[in-house]
Short mmCIF file of C-alpha atoms in Angstrom, two decimals:
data_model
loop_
_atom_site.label_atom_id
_atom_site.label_comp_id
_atom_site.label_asym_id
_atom_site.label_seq_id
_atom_site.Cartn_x
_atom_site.Cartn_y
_atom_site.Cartn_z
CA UNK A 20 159.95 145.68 120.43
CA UNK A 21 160.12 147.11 116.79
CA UNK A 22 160.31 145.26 113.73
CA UNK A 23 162.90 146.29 110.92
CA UNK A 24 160.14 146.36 108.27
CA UNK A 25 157.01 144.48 107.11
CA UNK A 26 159.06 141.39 105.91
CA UNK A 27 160.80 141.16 109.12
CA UNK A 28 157.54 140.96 110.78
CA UNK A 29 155.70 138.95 108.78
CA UNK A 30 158.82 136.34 109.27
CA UNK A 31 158.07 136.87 113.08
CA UNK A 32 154.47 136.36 112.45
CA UNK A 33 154.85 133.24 110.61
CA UNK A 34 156.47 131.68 112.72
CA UNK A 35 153.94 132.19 116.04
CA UNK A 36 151.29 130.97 113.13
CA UNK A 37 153.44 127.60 112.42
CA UNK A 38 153.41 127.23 115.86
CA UNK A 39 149.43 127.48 116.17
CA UNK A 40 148.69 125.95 112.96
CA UNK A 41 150.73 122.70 114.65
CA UNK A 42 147.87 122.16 117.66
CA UNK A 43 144.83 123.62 115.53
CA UNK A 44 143.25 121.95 112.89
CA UNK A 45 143.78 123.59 109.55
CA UNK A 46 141.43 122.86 107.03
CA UNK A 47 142.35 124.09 103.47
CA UNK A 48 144.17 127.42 104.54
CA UNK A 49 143.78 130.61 102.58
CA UNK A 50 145.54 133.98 104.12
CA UNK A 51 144.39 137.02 102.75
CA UNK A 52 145.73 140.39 103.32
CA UNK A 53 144.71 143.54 103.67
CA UNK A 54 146.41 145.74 101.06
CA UNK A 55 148.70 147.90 101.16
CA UNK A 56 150.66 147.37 104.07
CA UNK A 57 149.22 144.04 105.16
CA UNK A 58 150.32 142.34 102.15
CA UNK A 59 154.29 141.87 102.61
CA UNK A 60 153.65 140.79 105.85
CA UNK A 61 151.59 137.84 104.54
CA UNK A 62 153.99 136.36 102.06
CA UNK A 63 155.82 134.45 104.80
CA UNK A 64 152.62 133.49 106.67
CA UNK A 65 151.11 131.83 103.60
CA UNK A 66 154.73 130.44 102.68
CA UNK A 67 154.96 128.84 106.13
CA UNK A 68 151.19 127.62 105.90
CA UNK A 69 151.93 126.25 102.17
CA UNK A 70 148.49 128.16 101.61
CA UNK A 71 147.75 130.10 98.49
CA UNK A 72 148.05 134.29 99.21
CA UNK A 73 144.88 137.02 98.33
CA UNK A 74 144.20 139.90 99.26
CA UNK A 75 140.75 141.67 100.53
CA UNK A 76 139.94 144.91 99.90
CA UNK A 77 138.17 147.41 102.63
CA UNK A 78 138.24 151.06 102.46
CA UNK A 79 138.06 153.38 105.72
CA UNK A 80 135.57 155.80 105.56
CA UNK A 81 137.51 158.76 107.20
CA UNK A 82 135.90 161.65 109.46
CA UNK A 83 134.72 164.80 107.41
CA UNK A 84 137.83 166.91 107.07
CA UNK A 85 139.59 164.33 108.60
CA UNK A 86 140.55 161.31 106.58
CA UNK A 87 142.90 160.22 108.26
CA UNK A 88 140.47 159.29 111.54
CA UNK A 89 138.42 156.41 110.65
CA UNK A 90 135.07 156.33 111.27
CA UNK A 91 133.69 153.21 109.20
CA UNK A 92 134.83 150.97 107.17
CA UNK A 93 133.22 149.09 104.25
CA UNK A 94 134.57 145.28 102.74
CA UNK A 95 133.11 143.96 99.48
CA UNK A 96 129.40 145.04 98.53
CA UNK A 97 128.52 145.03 102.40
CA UNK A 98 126.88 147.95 104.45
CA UNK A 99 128.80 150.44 105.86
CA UNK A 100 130.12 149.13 109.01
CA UNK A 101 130.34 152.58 111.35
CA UNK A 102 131.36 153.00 114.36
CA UNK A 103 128.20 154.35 116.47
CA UNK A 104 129.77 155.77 119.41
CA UNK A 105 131.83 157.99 117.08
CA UNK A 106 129.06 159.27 114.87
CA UNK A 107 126.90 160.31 117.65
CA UNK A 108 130.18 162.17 119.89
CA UNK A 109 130.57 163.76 116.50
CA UNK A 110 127.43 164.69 115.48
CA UNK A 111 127.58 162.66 112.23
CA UNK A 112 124.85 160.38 110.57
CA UNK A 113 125.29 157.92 107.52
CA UNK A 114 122.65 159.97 105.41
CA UNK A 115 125.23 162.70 106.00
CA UNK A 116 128.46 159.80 105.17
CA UNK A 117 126.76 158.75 102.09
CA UNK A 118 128.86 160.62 99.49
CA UNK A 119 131.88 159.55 101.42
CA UNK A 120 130.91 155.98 101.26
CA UNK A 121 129.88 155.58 97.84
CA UNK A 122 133.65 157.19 96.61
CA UNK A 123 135.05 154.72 98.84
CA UNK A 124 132.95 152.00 97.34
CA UNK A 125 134.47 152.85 93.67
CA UNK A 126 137.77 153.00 94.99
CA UNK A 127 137.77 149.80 96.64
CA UNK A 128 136.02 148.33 92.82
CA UNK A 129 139.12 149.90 91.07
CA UNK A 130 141.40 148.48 93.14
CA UNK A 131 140.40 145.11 93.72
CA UNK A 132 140.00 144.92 89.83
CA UNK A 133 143.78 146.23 89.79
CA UNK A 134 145.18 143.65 92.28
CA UNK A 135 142.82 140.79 90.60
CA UNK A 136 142.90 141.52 87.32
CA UNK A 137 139.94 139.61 86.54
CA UNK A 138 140.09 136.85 88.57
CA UNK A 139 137.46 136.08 91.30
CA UNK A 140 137.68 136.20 94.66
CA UNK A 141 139.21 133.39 96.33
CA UNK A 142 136.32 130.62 97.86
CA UNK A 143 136.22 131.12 101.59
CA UNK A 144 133.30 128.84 102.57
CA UNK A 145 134.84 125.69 104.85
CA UNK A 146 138.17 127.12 104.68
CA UNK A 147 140.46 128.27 107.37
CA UNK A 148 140.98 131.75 106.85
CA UNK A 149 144.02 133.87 107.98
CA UNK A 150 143.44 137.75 107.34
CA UNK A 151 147.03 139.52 107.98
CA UNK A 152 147.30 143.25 108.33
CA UNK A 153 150.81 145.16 109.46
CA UNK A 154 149.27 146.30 112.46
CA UNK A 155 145.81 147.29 114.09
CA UNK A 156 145.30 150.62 115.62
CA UNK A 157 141.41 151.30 116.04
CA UNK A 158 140.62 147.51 114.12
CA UNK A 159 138.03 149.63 111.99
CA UNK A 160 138.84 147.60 108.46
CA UNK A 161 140.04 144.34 110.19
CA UNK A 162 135.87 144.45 111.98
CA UNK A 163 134.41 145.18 108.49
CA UNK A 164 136.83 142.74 106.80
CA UNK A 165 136.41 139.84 109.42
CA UNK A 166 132.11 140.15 109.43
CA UNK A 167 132.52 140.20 105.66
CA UNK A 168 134.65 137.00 105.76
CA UNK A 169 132.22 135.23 108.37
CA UNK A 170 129.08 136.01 106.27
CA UNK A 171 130.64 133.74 103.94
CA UNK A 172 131.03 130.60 106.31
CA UNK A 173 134.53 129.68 106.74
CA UNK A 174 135.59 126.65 109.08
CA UNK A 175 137.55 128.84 110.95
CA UNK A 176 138.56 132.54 110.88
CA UNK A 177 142.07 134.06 112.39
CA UNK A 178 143.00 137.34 112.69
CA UNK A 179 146.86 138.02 112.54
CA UNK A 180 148.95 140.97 112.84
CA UNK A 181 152.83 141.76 114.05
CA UNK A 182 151.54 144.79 116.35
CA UNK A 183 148.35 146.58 117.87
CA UNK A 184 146.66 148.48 119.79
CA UNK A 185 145.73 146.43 123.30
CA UNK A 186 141.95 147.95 123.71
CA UNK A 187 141.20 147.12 120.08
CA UNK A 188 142.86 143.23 120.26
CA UNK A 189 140.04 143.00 123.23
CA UNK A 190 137.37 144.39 121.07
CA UNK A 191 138.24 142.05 118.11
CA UNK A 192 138.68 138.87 119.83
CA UNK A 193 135.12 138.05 119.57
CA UNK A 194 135.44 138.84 115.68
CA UNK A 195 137.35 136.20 114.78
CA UNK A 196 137.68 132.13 115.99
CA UNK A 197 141.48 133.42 117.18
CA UNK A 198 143.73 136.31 117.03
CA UNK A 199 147.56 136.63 117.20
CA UNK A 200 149.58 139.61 118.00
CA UNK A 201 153.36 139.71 118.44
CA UNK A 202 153.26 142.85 120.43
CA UNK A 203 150.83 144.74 122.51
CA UNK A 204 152.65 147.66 123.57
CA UNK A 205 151.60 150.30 126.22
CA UNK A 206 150.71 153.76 124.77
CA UNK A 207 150.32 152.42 121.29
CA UNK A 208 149.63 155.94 119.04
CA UNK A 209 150.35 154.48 115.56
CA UNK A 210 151.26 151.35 113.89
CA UNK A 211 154.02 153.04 111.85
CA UNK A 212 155.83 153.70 115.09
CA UNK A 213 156.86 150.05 115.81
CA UNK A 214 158.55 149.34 112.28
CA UNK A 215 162.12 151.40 111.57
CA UNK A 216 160.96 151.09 108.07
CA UNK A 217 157.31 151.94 107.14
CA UNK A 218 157.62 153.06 103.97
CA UNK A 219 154.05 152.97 101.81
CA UNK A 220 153.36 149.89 99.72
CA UNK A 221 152.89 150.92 96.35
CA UNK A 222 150.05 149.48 93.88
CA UNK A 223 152.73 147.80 91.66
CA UNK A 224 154.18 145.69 94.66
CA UNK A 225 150.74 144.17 95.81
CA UNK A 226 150.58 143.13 92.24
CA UNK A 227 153.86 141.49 91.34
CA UNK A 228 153.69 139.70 95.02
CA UNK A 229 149.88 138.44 93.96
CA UNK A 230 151.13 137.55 90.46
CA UNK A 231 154.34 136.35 90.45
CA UNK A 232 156.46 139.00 89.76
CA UNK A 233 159.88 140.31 91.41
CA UNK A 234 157.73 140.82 94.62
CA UNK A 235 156.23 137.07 94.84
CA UNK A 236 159.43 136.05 96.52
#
């Protein structure tokens, strides 16, 4: 199963989410995505949900020399949220991360004052929350982003994503009150590999989708 692109499976998506949101009860949805890549796939899901669309920002810290291979991930003004296992088979600490986190932290500042422009946050507290990415592979930003979201009391929290990684669904499941995935498939490597089109979501269409614009629709 591969998806033609990020709208294609964010229709898919929506559509197992109508389904759920028809037996669960949904109190004042909000769907945030995670930006880039999460976000087109979250226009139909909060379309479907009638619920108003945000994104939430969380940076990966990456390994040293590596940063591509996630190692942490931070959401908001939260700790670093590492993963433990990793820094100790790699011989890493967080004193020794701290430089990496704190350009990380800027970057995720800049761009969350990009996407925003000035506007706060959205209120999560006694809301049912729906955090859509376009796929998980280790789940390292979707753990940060979903403890982030929790700390903040929502009446329920979802995770929902067109494709991942079957170890990391298991590991997340406890993360959030439920999590759908269209497709767990055997000898999952990368997300990119189960969309024909993965092209990278550029700056400019996170912010005409979130305001509006040509890519609201």
């Amino acid at each position: 199963m591969r998806f033609r692109d990020r709208r294609q499976a964010g229709q898919d998506l929506a559509a197992r989410l109508e389904e759920w949101a028809a037996r669960t009860d949904v109190v004042d949805p909000l769907v945030l995505a995670l930006p880039r890549g999460g976000v087109p796939v979250a226009v139909p899901v909060a379309q479907v949900l009638h619920a108003p669309l945000d994104v939430l920002v969380v940076r990966k810290i990456g390994v040293p020399g590596r940063p591509e291979a996630g190692i942490g991930a931070i959401a908001g003004e939260d700790p670093p949220l590492f993963d433990q296992q990793a820094l100790e088979v790699l011989g890493l600490s967080e004193d020794r991360l701290a430089a990496d986190v704190s350009r990380e932290r800027a970057e995720l500042r800049r761009r969350e004052e990009r996407y925003r422009r000035g506007r706060p946050a959205p209120a999560v507290k006694d809301r049912s929350v729906i955090l859509v990415d376009d796929g998980l592979a280790t789940g390292a930003t979707a753990r940060a982003a979903l403890r982030h979201l929790r700390r903040q009391e929502p009446a329920r929290l979802v995770l929902a994503a067109p494709v991942a990684a079957a170890d990391t669904v298991a590991r997340l499941r406890a993360e959030a009150d439920d999590l759908l995935c269209l497709h767990q498939p055997a000898g999952f490597r990368a997300v990119g590999e189960w969309y024909e089109n993965f092209e990278q979501v550029e700056d400019d269409e996170v912010i005409a989708t979130l305001h509006g614009g040509p890519g609201s629709s």
